[in-house]
PDB file of C-alpha atoms in Angstrom:
ATOM      1  CA  MET W1261      59.808  -0.956  59.741  1.00  0.00           C
ATOM      2  CA  SER W1262      63.118   0.164  61.183  1.00  0.00           C
ATOM      3  CA  PHE W1263      65.758   1.966  59.175  1.00  0.00           C
ATOM      4  CA  PRO W1264      68.681  -0.243  58.044  1.00  0.00           C
ATOM      5  CA  ARG W1265      72.118   0.037  59.668  1.00  0.00           C
ATOM      6  CA  MET W1266      73.684  -0.149  56.202  1.00  0.00           C
ATOM      7  CA  LEU W1267      72.246   1.355  53.024  1.00  0.00           C
ATOM      8  CA  PRO W1268      72.083  -0.879  49.961  1.00  0.00           C
ATOM      9  CA  LYS W1269      74.574  -0.807  47.147  1.00  0.00           C
ATOM     10  CA  THR W1270      73.588   0.706  43.803  1.00  0.00           C
ATOM     11  CA  ASN W1271      76.073  -1.598  42.040  1.00  0.00           C
ATOM     12  CA  PRO W1272      77.652  -4.807  43.356  1.00  0.00           C
ATOM     13  CA  SER W1273      81.072  -3.132  43.146  1.00  0.00           C
ATOM     14  CA  ASP W1274      80.111  -0.254  45.498  1.00  0.00           C
ATOM     15  CA  PRO W1275      82.526  -0.312  48.439  1.00  0.00           C
ATOM     16  CA  GLN W1276      80.962  -0.414  51.898  1.00  0.00           C
ATOM     17  CA  LEU W1277      83.063   0.487  54.911  1.00  0.00           C
ATOM     18  CA  PHE W1278      82.298   0.014  58.592  1.00  0.00           C
ATOM     19  CA  SER W1279      83.707   1.203  61.889  1.00  0.00           C
ATOM     20  CA  THR W1280      82.568   1.067  65.480  1.00  0.00           C
ATOM     21  CA  VAL W1281      83.591   2.641  68.763  1.00  0.00           C
ATOM     22  CA  THR W1282      82.369   2.466  72.348  1.00  0.00           C
ATOM     23  CA  ILE W1283      82.085   5.765  74.198  1.00  0.00           C
ATOM     24  CA  SER W1284      81.807   6.493  77.924  1.00  0.00           C
ATOM     25  CA  ALA W1285      79.144   9.202  77.715  1.00  0.00           C
ATOM     26  CA  PRO W1286      75.351   9.444  77.784  1.00  0.00           C
ATOM     27  CA  ILE W1287      73.666   8.595  74.484  1.00  0.00           C
ATOM     28  CA  ARG W1288      72.210  12.109  74.106  1.00  0.00           C
ATOM     29  CA  VAL W1289      75.692  13.633  74.411  1.00  0.00           C
ATOM     30  CA  VAL W1290      77.095  11.221  71.824  1.00  0.00           C
ATOM     31  CA  PHE W1291      74.176  11.860  69.451  1.00  0.00           C
ATOM     32  CA  ASP W1292      74.582  15.633  69.851  1.00  0.00           C
ATOM     33  CA  VAL W1293      78.259  15.344  68.877  1.00  0.00           C
ATOM     34  CA  ILE W1294      77.758  13.055  65.872  1.00  0.00           C
ATOM     35  CA  THR W1295      74.885  15.182  64.515  1.00  0.00           C
ATOM     36  CA  ASP W1296      76.715  18.507  64.948  1.00  0.00           C
ATOM     37  CA  LEU W1297      77.589  18.700  61.269  1.00  0.00           C
ATOM     38  CA  GLU W1298      79.557  21.929  61.522  1.00  0.00           C
ATOM     39  CA  LEU W1299      81.828  20.225  64.097  1.00  0.00           C
ATOM     40  CA  PHE W1300      82.970  17.747  61.439  1.00  0.00           C
ATOM     41  CA  ALA W1301      85.763  20.132  60.427  1.00  0.00           C
ATOM     42  CA  GLU W1302      87.295  19.177  63.795  1.00  0.00           C
ATOM     43  CA  LEU W1303      86.129  15.559  63.930  1.00  0.00           C
ATOM     44  CA  ASP W1304      86.817  14.295  60.396  1.00  0.00           C
ATOM     45  CA  PRO W1305      90.403  14.988  59.247  1.00  0.00           C
ATOM     46  CA  PRO W1306      89.788  15.529  55.490  1.00  0.00           C
ATOM     47  CA  VAL W1307      86.862  17.925  56.109  1.00  0.00           C
ATOM     48  CA  LEU W1308      87.802  21.597  55.900  1.00  0.00           C
ATOM     49  CA  SER W1309      84.321  23.006  56.458  1.00  0.00           C
ATOM     50  CA  CYS W1310      80.657  22.159  56.670  1.00  0.00           C
ATOM     51  CA  GLU W1311      77.932  24.776  56.481  1.00  0.00           C
ATOM     52  CA  ILE W1312      74.259  24.102  57.183  1.00  0.00           C
ATOM     53  CA  THR W1313      72.260  25.368  54.210  1.00  0.00           C
ATOM     54  CA  SER W1314      68.733  24.610  55.443  1.00  0.00           C
ATOM     55  CA  GLN W1315      66.623  26.772  57.737  1.00  0.00           C
ATOM     56  CA  HIS W1316      66.745  24.244  60.584  1.00  0.00           C
ATOM     57  CA  LYS W1317      70.040  23.026  62.039  1.00  0.00           C
ATOM     58  CA  ARG W1318      69.133  19.536  63.280  1.00  0.00           C
ATOM     59  CA  GLY W1319      66.861  16.740  62.185  1.00  0.00           C
ATOM     60  CA  LEU W1320      65.338  15.199  59.118  1.00  0.00           C
ATOM     61  CA  GLY W1321      65.848  17.190  55.935  1.00  0.00           C
ATOM     62  CA  VAL W1322      68.821  19.246  57.125  1.00  0.00           C
ATOM     63  CA  THR W1323      70.990  20.123  54.153  1.00  0.00           C
ATOM     64  CA  SER W1324      74.643  21.083  54.242  1.00  0.00           C
ATOM     65  CA  HIS W1325      77.541  22.061  52.009  1.00  0.00           C
ATOM     66  CA  TRP W1326      80.922  20.400  52.595  1.00  0.00           C
ATOM     67  CA  VAL W1327      84.506  21.151  51.535  1.00  0.00           C
ATOM     68  CA  ALA W1328      87.297  18.607  52.038  1.00  0.00           C
ATOM     69  CA  ILE W1329      90.648  17.451  50.737  1.00  0.00           C
ATOM     70  CA  SER W1330      90.529  14.586  48.210  1.00  0.00           C
ATOM     71  CA  ASP W1331      91.894  11.163  49.188  1.00  0.00           C
ATOM     72  CA  ASP W1332      95.073  11.779  47.200  1.00  0.00           C
ATOM     73  CA  GLN W1333      95.321  15.291  48.709  1.00  0.00           C
ATOM     74  CA  SER W1334      95.628  16.821  45.233  1.00  0.00           C
ATOM     75  CA  LYS W1335      92.540  19.045  45.336  1.00  0.00           C
ATOM     76  CA  GLN W1336      89.625  20.360  47.306  1.00  0.00           C
ATOM     77  CA  ILE W1337      86.313  18.642  46.720  1.00  0.00           C
ATOM     78  CA  GLU W1338      82.839  19.932  47.497  1.00  0.00           C
ATOM     79  CA  TRP W1339      79.462  18.295  47.890  1.00  0.00           C
ATOM     80  CA  ASP W1340      75.999  18.784  49.340  1.00  0.00           C
ATOM     81  CA  GLU W1341      74.364  16.382  51.790  1.00  0.00           C
ATOM     82  CA  GLU W1342      70.899  15.827  53.194  1.00  0.00           C
ATOM     83  CA  ILE W1343      69.874  14.015  56.368  1.00  0.00           C
ATOM     84  CA  ILE W1344      67.449  11.345  55.125  1.00  0.00           C
ATOM     85  CA  HIS W1345      66.676   9.669  58.466  1.00  0.00           C
ATOM     86  CA  TYR W1346      66.788  11.082  61.992  1.00  0.00           C
ATOM     87  CA  LEU W1347      65.702   9.143  65.066  1.00  0.00           C
ATOM     88  CA  SER W1348      67.174  10.945  68.076  1.00  0.00           C
ATOM     89  CA  PRO W1349      69.191   9.722  69.936  1.00  0.00           C
ATOM     90  CA  HIS W1350      69.603   6.367  68.182  1.00  0.00           C
ATOM     91  CA  GLN W1351      70.234   6.774  64.468  1.00  0.00           C
ATOM     92  CA  TYR W1352      70.698   9.168  61.609  1.00  0.00           C
ATOM     93  CA  ALA W1353      71.481   8.684  57.938  1.00  0.00           C
ATOM     94  CA  PHE W1354      72.646  10.999  55.186  1.00  0.00           C
ATOM     95  CA  ARG W1355      73.261  10.992  51.468  1.00  0.00           C
ATOM     96  CA  VAL W1356      75.250  13.165  49.109  1.00  0.00           C
ATOM     97  CA  THR W1357      72.788  14.949  46.857  1.00  0.00           C
ATOM     98  CA  GLN W1358      75.254  16.841  44.671  1.00  0.00           C
ATOM     99  CA  GLY W1359      78.956  16.443  43.955  1.00  0.00           C
ATOM    100  CA  GLU W1360      81.429  14.238  42.136  1.00  0.00           C
ATOM    101  CA  GLU W1361      81.726  11.711  44.967  1.00  0.00           C
ATOM    102  CA  VAL W1362      78.292  10.312  45.797  1.00  0.00           C
ATOM    103  CA  TYR W1363      77.960   8.263  48.956  1.00  0.00           C
ATOM    104  CA  GLU W1364      75.685   7.753  51.924  1.00  0.00           C
ATOM    105  CA  GLY W1365      76.002   6.576  55.477  1.00  0.00           C
ATOM    106  CA  VAL W1366      74.218   5.522  58.640  1.00  0.00           C
ATOM    107  CA  HIS W1367      75.261   6.178  62.249  1.00  0.00           C
ATOM    108  CA  THR W1368      73.536   3.810  64.711  1.00  0.00           C
ATOM    109  CA  LEU W1369      73.927   4.363  68.468  1.00  0.00           C
ATOM    110  CA  THR W1370      73.203   1.674  71.062  1.00  0.00           C
ATOM    111  CA  GLU W1371      73.127   2.105  74.839  1.00  0.00           C
ATOM    112  CA  ASN W1372      75.027  -0.642  76.604  1.00  0.00           C
ATOM    113  CA  ALA W1373      74.311  -2.160  80.043  1.00  0.00           C
ATOM    114  CA  ASP W1374      77.454  -0.512  81.464  1.00  0.00           C
ATOM    115  CA  ALA W1375      76.153   2.998  80.532  1.00  0.00           C
ATOM    116  CA  THR W1376      78.476   3.298  77.536  1.00  0.00           C
ATOM    117  CA  VAL W1377      77.298   3.903  73.971  1.00  0.00           C
ATOM    118  CA  THR W1378      78.413   2.045  70.873  1.00  0.00           C
ATOM    119  CA  ILE W1379      78.339   3.792  67.501  1.00  0.00           C
ATOM    120  CA  GLU W1380      78.220   1.654  64.373  1.00  0.00           C
ATOM    121  CA  PHE W1381      78.956   3.616  61.216  1.00  0.00           C
ATOM    122  CA  TRP W1382      78.471   2.264  57.694  1.00  0.00           C
ATOM    123  CA  GLU W1383      79.244   4.196  54.514  1.00  0.00           C
ATOM    124  CA  THR W1384      78.320   3.066  51.005  1.00  0.00           C
ATOM    125  CA  PHE W1385      80.281   4.661  48.172  1.00  0.00           C
ATOM    126  CA  HIS W1386      78.883   4.917  44.658  1.00  0.00           C
ATOM    127  CA  PHE W1387      82.260   5.698  43.089  1.00  0.00           C
ATOM    128  CA  ALA W1388      85.796   4.291  43.196  1.00  0.00           C
ATOM    129  CA  VAL W1389      87.497   5.148  46.498  1.00  0.00           C
ATOM    130  CA  ASP W1390      90.835   4.545  48.148  1.00  0.00           C
ATOM    131  CA  VAL W1391      89.422   2.070  50.665  1.00  0.00           C
ATOM    132  CA  SER W1392      92.431   2.274  52.966  1.00  0.00           C
ATOM    133  CA  LYS W1393      92.350   6.069  53.216  1.00  0.00           C
ATOM    134  CA  ARG W1394      88.575   6.161  53.636  1.00  0.00           C
ATOM    135  CA  GLN W1395      88.752   3.543  56.385  1.00  0.00           C
ATOM    136  CA  GLN W1396      91.395   5.613  58.188  1.00  0.00           C
ATOM    137  CA  SER W1397      89.153   8.658  57.886  1.00  0.00           C
ATOM    138  CA  ILE W1398      86.099   6.814  59.234  1.00  0.00           C
ATOM    139  CA  ASP W1399      88.107   5.386  62.142  1.00  0.00           C
ATOM    140  CA  ALA W1400      89.505   8.846  62.944  1.00  0.00           C
ATOM    141  CA  LEU W1401      86.013  10.364  62.816  1.00  0.00           C
ATOM    142  CA  LEU W1402      84.713   7.897  65.381  1.00  0.00           C
ATOM    143  CA  ASN W1403      87.776   8.199  67.622  1.00  0.00           C
ATOM    144  CA  ASN W1404      87.479  11.995  67.558  1.00  0.00           C
ATOM    145  CA  THR W1405      83.757  11.697  68.290  1.00  0.00           C
ATOM    146  CA  LYS W1406      84.643   9.525  71.292  1.00  0.00           C
ATOM    147  CA  ARG W1407      87.143  12.091  72.545  1.00  0.00           C
ATOM    148  CA  GLU W1408      84.684  14.988  72.134  1.00  0.00           C
ATOM    149  CA  ALA W1409      81.692  13.197  73.678  1.00  0.00           C
ATOM    150  CA  GLU W1410      83.695  11.960  76.661  1.00  0.00           C
ATOM    151  CA  ALA W1411      85.082  15.471  77.234  1.00  0.00           C
ATOM    152  CA  ARG W1412      81.559  16.910  77.132  1.00  0.00           C
ATOM    153  CA  ALA W1413      80.322  14.220  79.537  1.00  0.00           C
ATOM    154  CA  ARG W1414      83.092  15.171  81.979  1.00  0.00           C
ATOM    155  CA  GLY W1415      82.113  18.815  81.627  1.00  0.00           C
ATOM    156  CA  SER W1416      85.512  19.793  80.263  1.00  0.00           C
ATOM    157  CA  ARG W1417      84.060  21.148  77.016  1.00  0.00           C
ATOM    158  CA  PRO W1418      81.101  23.511  76.689  1.00  0.00           C
TER     159      PRO W1418
END
């Protein structure tokens, strides 16, 4: 059975947000960017830092510690995540394992006939969120991923 593109809600009121972007880069390059968790401090505007806390840096079971600015920008928030599904270069999923704001998400990559890659990203939140601000953050994450992956594909970024 394949892994779902969207994780189920715990409660009917759990917000689920979605974004997609098409990227002109090979799928392996795009997957390498979107699974480089420590790069999220550059890719995802609210994220201040992400540190891998597991022995291995990529793949199923990777754990990480995150620090970000809250939606209302009033405080720093911290949480721990774990990669719960990893099928390179097509999909990975994560969940927050510790922290005040529990959520989970799935990145699904599809190769297109024109040699581009489409990322679909779903997040399911198990707490009240500012949907507008979270959607802006998700959209920015994917747009920054596009910029980074296309730069790497052109060879203009190591």
